[in-house]
Amino acid sequence: MKVLYTSDLHVDGLHYKRLYNLVKENIFDCLIIGGDLIPNKPDFFGSVDNQRDFLEKSFKPFFSKLKSKYPTLSVYLMMGNDDRAANMDILERMEQDGIINLIHKKLHQLEKDLYLIGYGYVPITPFRCKDWERFDTNERVAQQVPERSFFSSSQGLRQIDINTDIGKFNSIEEDIKDLAEMSDPKRTIYVMHAPPFNTALDRIHGGIPCGSKSIKGFVEKHQPLLTLHGHIHESPNVSGNYIEKTGRTVSINPGQSHGVLHAIAFNTEDLMGTLQYYR
């Protein structure tokens, strides 16, 4: 199976066109998008309605056209921390119509003995919207967050208290224990928006690591076949590498940028031997 993976398309509004051309120029069986779907424009970032408008008028027609043109292409995706969860119903209807497959906390069988599971939550960030943020570990230490932080709902944005509102949910550490029970990790591709902590995949400018300690622990313990990440756009440029190997596990964050779409392609029968980096 030939797979194309990318993430963080919100960086550049033209990335969807670039993605279409990449599919057009190659023969892929599977397209995976690891979160952050909505263009990161000032009027989109904090607006449920503007994001909804993009999903209905641009996002859905794009994937409907892609599936119509390439009916054998399977599309798997999830939201990321910049996408308002209140609009999930649009993606769910697209899934019901057979246009996409949602992967957050869901198990999909790609081949006879190969599985795919997604996980969209990231550790607490300095950004205001918290739909897809959770405390990383069970040790819920105080973190610097904007005074006015929000969850989104169909009524708009609701101001929250981090410890009270996010504290009532499972931490990432608690959540991902369940993922390992859904399939054999050694035969599973995990798409996790946050990269593992203190690796080549989670470096912001200055070389500071800001990934997930729980995801790193998950990789070390369960040794999955492959983990695919995003979230930290600049990490490959900062660290000089988009691949991290932990024991038998290959972890990849292709990063993202303006102007040029970052993506990877590989064949599931020979991951490292067929790996191609587009940037």
CSV table of N, CA and C in Angstrom, one decimal, residues 27 31 59 82 85 95 108 112 161 177 190 192 197 213 220 235 245 270 272:
chain,number,residue,atom,x,y,z
A,27,ILE,N,0.5,7.8,-7.7
A,27,ILE,CA,-0.6,6.8,-7.4
A,27,ILE,C,-0.5,6.4,-6.0
A,31,LEU,N,-4.4,8.4,1.8
A,31,LEU,CA,-3.9,9.7,2.2
A,31,LEU,C,-4.3,9.9,3.7
A,59,PHE,N,-13.6,22.9,2.2
A,59,PHE,CA,-13.1,21.6,2.6
A,59,PHE,C,-13.9,20.4,2.1
A,82,ASP,N,-5.8,23.6,16.4
A,82,ASP,CA,-6.3,24.9,15.9
A,82,ASP,C,-7.7,24.7,15.2
A,85,ALA,N,-13.6,22.1,17.6
A,85,ALA,CA,-14.3,20.8,17.8
A,85,ALA,C,-15.9,20.9,17.6
A,95,GLU,N,-17.9,11.6,6.7
A,95,GLU,CA,-17.6,10.2,6.9
A,95,GLU,C,-18.8,9.3,6.5
A,108,HIS,N,-8.8,1.6,12.4
A,108,HIS,CA,-9.1,1.3,11.0
A,108,HIS,C,-8.1,0.2,10.6
A,112,LYS,N,-4.5,-6.6,5.7
A,112,LYS,CA,-4.8,-7.8,6.5
A,112,LYS,C,-4.3,-7.7,7.9
A,161,ASP,N,-11.8,27.7,32.9
A,161,ASP,CA,-10.7,27.7,33.8
A,161,ASP,C,-10.0,26.4,33.5
A,177,LYS,N,-3.3,4.9,27.0
A,177,LYS,CA,-3.3,3.5,27.5
A,177,LYS,C,-4.3,2.7,26.8
A,190,TYR,N,0.3,4.8,14.3
A,190,TYR,CA,-0.4,5.8,15.1
A,190,TYR,C,-0.2,7.2,14.6
A,192,MET,N,-0.5,10.8,15.7
A,192,MET,CA,-0.6,11.5,16.9
A,192,MET,C,-0.2,13.0,16.6
A,197,PHE,N,8.3,13.9,23.2
A,197,PHE,CA,9.1,14.9,23.8
A,197,PHE,C,10.6,14.7,23.7
A,213,LYS,N,5.5,14.1,26.7
A,213,LYS,CA,6.2,13.1,27.5
A,213,LYS,C,5.4,11.7,27.5
A,220,GLU,N,8.2,4.3,23.7
A,220,GLU,CA,9.3,3.5,24.3
A,220,GLU,C,8.7,2.1,24.8
A,235,SER,N,10.1,22.1,13.5
A,235,SER,CA,11.0,21.2,14.1
A,235,SER,C,12.1,20.5,13.1
A,245,LYS,N,14.2,7.5,15.5
A,245,LYS,CA,14.0,6.1,15.7
A,245,LYS,C,14.2,5.8,17.2
A,270,ASP,N,7.7,-1.7,2.7
A,270,ASP,CA,9.1,-1.4,2.9
A,270,ASP,C,9.2,0.1,3.3
A,272,MET,N,11.2,2.2,5.2
A,272,MET,CA,12.4,3.0,5.1
A,272,MET,C,13.0,2.9,3.7
